[in-house]
Amino acid sequence: MRGNYLLIYKGVDKSERAHAGVGMLVHKNLIDNIIDIDYISERILKVIIYLGREKLNLISIYAPDTSRGKPERDTFYESLQKVIDTIPAREKLVMMGDWNARVGNNVVPGIKNRFNEPTLNDSGEELIEFCAINELRINNTFFDHPLQQKITWTNRRGQASMIDFIISNRHVHPQQILDVRTLSSADAGTQHGLVLCELRIDFSQRKQQPVIFEKLCAEKMSDPSIRSFYRSRLHGKLESVPDEDLTANELWRHVKSKVLEAAGEAVGWRKVNRNRTDTRTPWFCDEVRDAARSKKEAFLQYKSNPTPEEYEKYKRVRNSMNQRIRKFKEGYWKVHQRNGA
């Protein structure tokens, strides 16, 4: 888990140089709706989510770039085709990730629209052909946004392109895709922008049945008077030991019952649902919020004036703020664990 999200990841073996890897974050409210996870390769990951009446097939991809050569790209698309062939025609499919393809701005009916950069390369032609064969829709190209909300990749040399796409099959109706755009103000720590897809899908969440159990109100033990009362009650209960001979296990059960009786009388019991979802992020306080805000302001300043000097200034602020946030989180959890909370 990473905060409120489950990280599903597939990469190369630890002994290999990390040249590829794919992942997906699923909110904890949807974890129980996950039907299957299929780790195809370090470039393809499939997760199936239950929607109540139907299934949503999510595929995270990282396609080889043009420098990897056509044979490797062909192998990638062959593997992806095998995955798509296993998905029933009436199930929803959404693929997302870095396609390393520039698909141009010419209109291909049902496949792509004109709201894209004009450049078309070999990888882009391969992607368009793949989408045409499988009746897939490149959704980014259907929304007219300012250039900064279309571009998904930039570098410090001023180069920019659209190579990250949200692609869906015909069973995801175009009216269900409300918007696709790049969040240019989001600091993702990479040359790629964060691409947002607003998708309207009705689904029923699998609800876990409550599992209720009783728990001692141990936090009351921080009160000295409660601790004194508990000690006196426990002392009185342990004075009486059964006369008959007891085995070690029987004696332990007797002592345990007296400890729990005394604790219950001193601090009381409360009912707890084991399956309750905890929505708190206790370490995210004002100090962490201010540090995150400072980092974002520095990033926006760099975006408005993308010079090497501004980038170095942003990098110093980012590293400093990340270090502050990390230390504060670690400090919180150390105290949290030491107190046994």
GROMACS .gro file of C-alpha atoms in nm:
model
  341
    1MET     CA    1   0.000   0.000   0.000
    2ARG     CA    2   0.108   0.358  -0.075
    3GLY     CA    3  -0.114   0.582   0.136
    4ASN     CA    4  -0.473   0.520   0.021
    5TYR     CA    5  -0.363   0.326  -0.287
    6LEU     CA    6  -0.253  -0.027  -0.366
    7LEU     CA    7   0.053  -0.027  -0.594
    8ILE     CA    8   0.053  -0.307  -0.851
    9TYR     CA    9   0.388  -0.322  -1.029
   10LYS     CA   10   0.577  -0.536  -1.277
   11GLY     CA   11   0.942  -0.474  -1.367
   12VAL     CA   12   1.254  -0.658  -1.471
   13ASP     CA   13   1.449  -0.891  -1.242
   14LYS     CA   14   1.656  -0.718  -0.974
   15SER     CA   15   1.973  -0.851  -1.134
   16GLU     CA   16   1.891  -0.671  -1.462
   17ARG     CA   17   1.927  -0.308  -1.556
   18ALA     CA   18   1.586  -0.139  -1.524
   19HIS     CA   19   1.497  -0.058  -1.885
   20ALA     CA   20   1.121  -0.104  -1.846
   21GLY     CA   21   0.846  -0.139  -1.588
   22VAL     CA   22   0.471  -0.083  -1.558
   23GLY     CA   23   0.248  -0.016  -1.261
   24MET     CA   24  -0.099   0.082  -1.152
   25LEU     CA   25  -0.238   0.248  -0.839
   26VAL     CA   26  -0.582   0.128  -0.727
   27HIS     CA   27  -0.769   0.317  -0.456
   28LYS     CA   28  -0.829   0.112  -0.144
   29ASN     CA   29  -1.206   0.151  -0.187
   30LEU     CA   30  -1.179  -0.057  -0.506
   31ILE     CA   31  -0.937  -0.323  -0.384
   32ASP     CA   32  -1.221  -0.565  -0.307
   33ASN     CA   33  -1.350  -0.513  -0.664
   34ILE     CA   34  -1.028  -0.647  -0.817
   35ILE     CA   35  -1.105  -0.979  -0.986
   36ASP     CA   36  -0.770  -1.061  -1.140
   37ILE     CA   37  -0.417  -0.927  -1.187
   38ASP     CA   38  -0.213  -1.052  -1.482
   39TYR     CA   39   0.156  -0.963  -1.491
   40ILE     CA   40   0.215  -1.011  -1.865
   41SER     CA   41   0.565  -0.861  -1.887
   42GLU     CA   42   0.770  -0.562  -1.775
   43ARG     CA   43   0.581  -0.368  -2.047
   44ILE     CA   44   0.222  -0.494  -2.005
   45LEU     CA   45   0.013  -0.525  -1.688
   46LYS     CA   46  -0.360  -0.611  -1.680
   47VAL     CA   47  -0.602  -0.559  -1.391
   48ILE     CA   48  -0.970  -0.658  -1.406
   49ILE     CA   49  -1.213  -0.467  -1.183
   50TYR     CA   50  -1.569  -0.578  -1.108
   51LEU     CA   51  -1.831  -0.312  -1.186
   52GLY     CA   52  -2.139  -0.489  -1.059
   53ARG     CA   53  -2.299  -0.588  -1.389
   54GLU     CA   54  -1.982  -0.606  -1.596
   55LYS     CA   55  -1.603  -0.594  -1.584
   56LEU     CA   56  -1.352  -0.319  -1.659
   57ASN     CA   57  -1.023  -0.439  -1.808
   58LEU     CA   58  -0.741  -0.194  -1.732
   59ILE     CA   59  -0.407  -0.236  -1.909
   60SER     CA   60  -0.098  -0.037  -1.817
   61ILE     CA   61   0.163  -0.033  -2.091
   62TYR     CA   62   0.510   0.097  -2.166
   63ALA     CA   63   0.580   0.056  -2.537
   64PRO     CA   64   0.936   0.042  -2.676
   65ASP     CA   65   1.051   0.370  -2.830
   66THR     CA   66   1.170   0.404  -3.189
   67SER     CA   67   1.534   0.355  -3.087
   68ARG     CA   68   1.459  -0.003  -2.972
   69GLY     CA   69   1.409  -0.118  -3.330
   70LYS     CA   70   1.109  -0.257  -3.518
   71PRO     CA   71   1.154  -0.624  -3.410
   72GLU     CA   72   1.115  -0.531  -3.042
   73ARG     CA   73   0.814  -0.312  -3.120
   74ASP     CA   74   0.658  -0.595  -3.320
   75THR     CA   75   0.710  -0.833  -3.027
   76PHE     CA   76   0.541  -0.584  -2.794
   77TYR     CA   77   0.233  -0.548  -3.016
   78GLU     CA   78   0.213  -0.924  -3.066
   79SER     CA   79   0.207  -0.972  -2.687
   80LEU     CA   80  -0.052  -0.697  -2.646
   81GLN     CA   81  -0.267  -0.850  -2.921
   82LYS     CA   82  -0.269  -1.184  -2.737
   83VAL     CA   83  -0.391  -1.007  -2.423
   84ILE     CA   84  -0.670  -0.825  -2.609
   85ASP     CA   85  -0.778  -1.148  -2.778
   86THR     CA   86  -0.853  -1.298  -2.434
   87ILE     CA   87  -1.096  -1.016  -2.345
   88PRO     CA   88  -1.460  -1.086  -2.437
   89ALA     CA   89  -1.594  -0.844  -2.699
   90ARG     CA   90  -1.865  -0.707  -2.467
   91GLU     CA   91  -1.629  -0.615  -2.184
   92LYS     CA   92  -1.491  -0.266  -2.134
   93LEU     CA   93  -1.121  -0.210  -2.207
   94VAL     CA   94  -0.909   0.093  -2.119
   95MET     CA   95  -0.536   0.100  -2.195
   96MET     CA   96  -0.310   0.375  -2.063
   97GLY     CA   97   0.056   0.454  -2.053
   98ASP     CA   98   0.359   0.562  -2.252
   99TRP     CA   99   0.309   0.444  -2.611
  100ASN     CA  100   0.624   0.622  -2.737
  101ALA     CA  101   0.426   0.700  -3.054
  102ARG     CA  102   0.343   1.027  -3.230
  103VAL     CA  103   0.017   0.978  -3.417
  104GLY     CA  104  -0.022   1.311  -3.602
  105ASN     CA  105  -0.335   1.525  -3.641
  106ASN     CA  106  -0.501   1.376  -3.947
  107VAL     CA  107  -0.848   1.236  -3.881
  108VAL     CA  108  -0.903   0.860  -3.888
  109PRO     CA  109  -1.280   0.811  -3.832
  110GLY     CA  110  -1.355   0.626  -3.510
  111ILE     CA  111  -0.986   0.594  -3.425
  112LYS     CA  112  -0.843   0.945  -3.380
  113ASN     CA  113  -0.939   1.308  -3.423
  114ARG     CA  114  -0.742   1.621  -3.520
  115PHE     CA  115  -0.670   1.762  -3.173
  116ASN     CA  116  -0.310   1.648  -3.158
  117GLU     CA  117   0.038   1.756  -3.263
  118PRO     CA  118   0.108   1.732  -3.638
  119THR     CA  119   0.406   1.495  -3.616
  120LEU     CA  120   0.357   1.133  -3.724
  121ASN     CA  121   0.639   0.876  -3.684
  122ASP     CA  122   0.680   0.504  -3.752
  123SER     CA  123   0.568   0.408  -3.402
  124GLY     CA  124   0.260   0.627  -3.448
  125GLU     CA  125   0.168   0.450  -3.771
  126GLU     CA  126   0.202   0.114  -3.596
  127LEU     CA  127  -0.023   0.230  -3.312
  128ILE     CA  128  -0.289   0.364  -3.551
  129GLU     CA  129  -0.286   0.035  -3.744
  130PHE     CA  130  -0.314  -0.162  -3.419
  131CYS     CA  131  -0.611   0.052  -3.307
  132ALA     CA  132  -0.782   0.015  -3.644
  133ILE     CA  133  -0.753  -0.364  -3.637
  134ASN     CA  134  -0.897  -0.384  -3.285
  135GLU     CA  135  -1.150  -0.097  -3.316
  136LEU     CA  136  -0.980   0.111  -3.047
  137ARG     CA  137  -1.016   0.485  -2.985
  138ILE     CA  138  -0.723   0.719  -2.902
  139ASN     CA  139  -0.919   0.946  -2.668
  140ASN     CA  140  -0.664   1.226  -2.620
  141THR     CA  141  -0.712   1.335  -2.980
  142PHE     CA  142  -1.087   1.403  -2.940
  143PHE     CA  143  -1.055   1.693  -2.694
  144ASP     CA  144  -0.955   2.045  -2.798
  145HIS     CA  145  -0.734   2.185  -2.523
  146PRO     CA  146  -0.456   2.444  -2.514
  147LEU     CA  147  -0.121   2.305  -2.626
  148GLN     CA  148   0.014   2.275  -2.270
  149GLN     CA  149  -0.279   2.045  -2.185
  150LYS     CA  150  -0.213   1.827  -2.489
  151ILE     CA  151   0.162   1.779  -2.465
  152THR     CA  152   0.250   1.480  -2.246
  153TRP     CA  153   0.632   1.481  -2.268
  154THR     CA  154   0.890   1.761  -2.254
  155ASN     CA  155   1.260   1.788  -2.184
  156ARG     CA  156   1.495   2.067  -2.081
  157ARG     CA  157   1.604   2.121  -2.442
  158GLY     CA  158   1.257   2.246  -2.530
  159GLN     CA  159   1.146   1.932  -2.712
  160ALA     CA  160   0.782   1.833  -2.662
  161SER     CA  161   0.544   1.567  -2.792
  162MET     CA  162   0.226   1.368  -2.731
  163ILE     CA  163   0.321   1.006  -2.664
  164ASP     CA  164   0.107   0.911  -2.360
  165PHE     CA  165  -0.248   0.808  -2.452
  166ILE     CA  166  -0.571   0.677  -2.302
  167ILE     CA  167  -0.712   0.419  -2.544
  168SER     CA  168  -1.046   0.239  -2.510
  169ASN     CA  169  -1.249  -0.016  -2.703
  170ARG     CA  170  -1.594   0.034  -2.857
  171HIS     CA  171  -1.770  -0.101  -2.549
  172VAL     CA  172  -1.665   0.219  -2.368
  173HIS     CA  173  -1.906   0.463  -2.531
  174PRO     CA  174  -1.754   0.797  -2.638
  175GLN     CA  175  -2.007   0.979  -2.420
  176GLN     CA  176  -1.858   0.803  -2.118
  177ILE     CA  177  -1.519   0.969  -2.185
  178LEU     CA  178  -1.583   1.314  -2.041
  179ASP     CA  179  -1.233   1.458  -2.087
  180VAL     CA  180  -0.867   1.371  -2.141
  181ARG     CA  181  -0.599   1.629  -2.077
  182THR     CA  182  -0.250   1.675  -1.934
  183LEU     CA  183  -0.225   1.834  -1.590
  184SER     CA  184   0.064   2.065  -1.672
  185SER     CA  185   0.086   2.199  -1.316
  186ALA     CA  186   0.131   1.853  -1.161
  187ASP     CA  187   0.487   1.776  -1.054
  188ALA     CA  188   0.526   1.407  -1.136
  189GLY     CA  189   0.906   1.407  -1.096
  190THR     CA  190   0.954   1.298  -1.458
  191GLN     CA  191   0.963   1.440  -1.810
  192HIS     CA  192   0.615   1.298  -1.865
  193GLY     CA  193   0.307   1.495  -1.766
  194LEU     CA  194   0.023   1.352  -1.562
  195VAL     CA  195  -0.257   1.260  -1.805
  196LEU     CA  196  -0.608   1.279  -1.660
  197CYS     CA  197  -0.902   1.086  -1.805
  198GLU     CA  198  -1.250   1.156  -1.671
  199LEU     CA  199  -1.451   0.842  -1.729
  200ARG     CA  200  -1.816   0.795  -1.632
  201ILE     CA  201  -1.884   0.434  -1.538
  202ASP     CA  202  -2.163   0.307  -1.314
  203PHE     CA  203  -2.051   0.036  -1.079
  204SER     CA  204  -2.150  -0.114  -0.748
  205GLN     CA  205  -1.873  -0.145  -0.495
  206ARG     CA  206  -1.831  -0.480  -0.328
  207LYS     CA  207  -1.907  -0.411   0.034
  208GLN     CA  208  -1.750  -0.623   0.301
  209GLN     CA  209  -1.972  -0.747   0.579
  210PRO     CA  210  -1.883  -0.582   0.909
  211VAL     CA  211  -1.673  -0.794   1.143
  212ILE     CA  212  -1.744  -0.662   1.492
  213PHE     CA  213  -1.524  -0.743   1.790
  214GLU     CA  214  -1.464  -0.588   2.130
  215LYS     CA  215  -1.143  -0.406   2.212
  216LEU     CA  216  -1.011  -0.265   2.538
  217CYS     CA  217  -1.001   0.115   2.558
  218ALA     CA  218  -0.627   0.094   2.624
  219GLU     CA  219  -0.569   0.465   2.558
  220LYS     CA  220  -0.729   0.536   2.899
  221MET     CA  221  -0.423   0.383   3.064
  222SER     CA  222  -0.241   0.713   3.007
  223ASP     CA  223  -0.440   0.847   3.305
  224PRO     CA  224  -0.242   0.774   3.631
  225SER     CA  225  -0.562   0.727   3.831
  226ILE     CA  226  -0.686   0.463   3.583
  227ARG     CA  227  -0.355   0.279   3.600
  228SER     CA  228  -0.368   0.281   3.981
  229PHE     CA  229  -0.726   0.151   3.977
  230TYR     CA  230  -0.628  -0.126   3.732
  231ARG     CA  231  -0.334  -0.237   3.949
  232SER     CA  232  -0.548  -0.260   4.261
  233ARG     CA  233  -0.819  -0.459   4.080
  234LEU     CA  234  -0.565  -0.694   3.923
  235HIS     CA  235  -0.389  -0.747   4.256
  236GLY     CA  236  -0.716  -0.846   4.423
  237LYS     CA  237  -0.814  -1.087   4.146
  238LEU     CA  238  -0.475  -1.262   4.136
  239GLU     CA  239  -0.474  -1.327   4.512
  240SER     CA  240  -0.731  -1.602   4.464
  241VAL     CA  241  -0.578  -1.905   4.291
  242PRO     CA  242  -0.781  -2.229   4.254
  243ASP     CA  243  -0.687  -2.496   4.511
  244GLU     CA  244  -0.679  -2.784   4.262
  245ASP     CA  245  -0.362  -2.870   4.076
  246LEU     CA  246  -0.344  -2.692   3.740
  247THR     CA  247  -0.135  -2.753   3.434
  248ALA     CA  248   0.075  -2.468   3.298
  249ASN     CA  249  -0.182  -2.398   3.025
  250GLU     CA  250  -0.472  -2.399   3.269
  251LEU     CA  251  -0.287  -2.163   3.504
  252TRP     CA  252  -0.209  -1.930   3.213
  253ARG     CA  253  -0.576  -1.923   3.107
  254HIS     CA  254  -0.676  -1.841   3.465
  255VAL     CA  255  -0.424  -1.553   3.487
  256LYS     CA  256  -0.522  -1.422   3.143
  257SER     CA  257  -0.892  -1.414   3.232
  258LYS     CA  258  -0.819  -1.219   3.552
  259VAL     CA  259  -0.600  -0.968   3.363
  260LEU     CA  260  -0.879  -0.909   3.110
  261GLU     CA  261  -1.143  -0.882   3.381
  262ALA     CA  262  -0.941  -0.620   3.568
  263ALA     CA  263  -0.863  -0.427   3.251
  264GLY     CA  264  -1.227  -0.430   3.142
  265GLU     CA  265  -1.338  -0.294   3.480
  266ALA     CA  266  -1.071  -0.024   3.469
  267VAL     CA  267  -1.087   0.106   3.110
  268GLY     CA  268  -1.396  -0.058   2.961
  269TRP     CA  269  -1.454  -0.212   2.618
  270ARG     CA  270  -1.558  -0.069   2.283
  271LYS     CA  271  -1.690  -0.231   1.965
  272VAL     CA  272  -1.472  -0.213   1.654
  273ASN     CA  273  -1.546  -0.307   1.291
  274ARG     CA  274  -1.241  -0.490   1.158
  275ASN     CA  275  -1.346  -0.412   0.797
  276ARG     CA  276  -1.394  -0.041   0.854
  277THR     CA  277  -1.208   0.176   0.602
  278ASP     CA  278  -0.976   0.423   0.771
  279THR     CA  279  -0.974   0.744   0.563
  280ARG     CA  280  -0.729   0.934   0.783
  281THR     CA  281  -0.385   1.049   0.675
  282PRO     CA  282  -0.261   1.145   1.022
  283TRP     CA  283   0.084   1.269   0.922
  284PHE     CA  284  -0.052   1.520   0.665
  285CYS     CA  285  -0.054   1.827   0.887
  286ASP     CA  286  -0.005   2.200   0.823
  287GLU     CA  287   0.374   2.167   0.806
  288VAL     CA  288   0.356   1.898   0.537
  289ARG     CA  289   0.088   2.094   0.348
  290ASP     CA  290   0.308   2.409   0.347
  291ALA     CA  291   0.607   2.211   0.220
  292ALA     CA  292   0.399   2.060  -0.061
  293ARG     CA  293   0.266   2.404  -0.152
  294SER     CA  294   0.619   2.549  -0.168
  295LYS     CA  295   0.728   2.269  -0.398
  296LYS     CA  296   0.432   2.324  -0.630
  297GLU     CA  297   0.489   2.702  -0.643
  298ALA     CA  298   0.853   2.645  -0.743
  299PHE     CA  299   0.741   2.399  -1.012
  300LEU     CA  300   0.487   2.645  -1.156
  301GLN     CA  301   0.752   2.919  -1.157
  302TYR     CA  302   0.980   2.690  -1.360
  303LYS     CA  303   0.695   2.601  -1.599
  304SER     CA  304   0.626   2.970  -1.665
  305ASN     CA  305   0.996   3.037  -1.730
  306PRO     CA  306   1.165   2.706  -1.830
  307THR     CA  307   1.528   2.818  -1.817
  308PRO     CA  308   1.820   2.613  -1.678
  309GLU     CA  309   1.850   2.861  -1.390
  310GLU     CA  310   1.484   2.826  -1.295
  311TYR     CA  311   1.510   2.448  -1.320
  312GLU     CA  312   1.804   2.439  -1.081
  313LYS     CA  313   1.614   2.666  -0.842
  314TYR     CA  314   1.309   2.440  -0.863
  315LYS     CA  315   1.523   2.128  -0.810
  316ARG     CA  316   1.677   2.272  -0.493
  317VAL     CA  317   1.334   2.358  -0.352
  318ARG     CA  318   1.191   2.019  -0.455
  319ASN     CA  319   1.473   1.819  -0.293
  320SER     CA  320   1.461   2.028   0.023
  321MET     CA  321   1.081   1.997   0.056
  322ASN     CA  322   1.085   1.624  -0.019
  323GLN     CA  323   1.343   1.575   0.253
  324ARG     CA  324   1.135   1.774   0.504
  325ILE     CA  325   0.821   1.577   0.421
  326ARG     CA  326   1.004   1.244   0.443
  327LYS     CA  327   1.160   1.330   0.782
  328PHE     CA  328   0.826   1.444   0.921
  329LYS     CA  329   0.650   1.125   0.808
  330GLU     CA  330   0.926   0.905   0.947
  331GLY     CA  331   0.923   1.098   1.275
  332TYR     CA  332   0.548   1.061   1.306
  333TRP     CA  333   0.548   0.685   1.251
  334LYS     CA  334   0.839   0.632   1.491
  335VAL     CA  335   0.643   0.804   1.767
  336HIS     CA  336   0.329   0.621   1.657
  337GLN     CA  337   0.498   0.280   1.683
  338ARG     CA  338   0.676   0.362   2.009
  339ASN     CA  339   0.345   0.452   2.172
  340GLY     CA  340   0.193   0.131   2.040
  341ALA     CA  341  -0.099   0.313   1.880
   0.00000   0.00000   0.00000
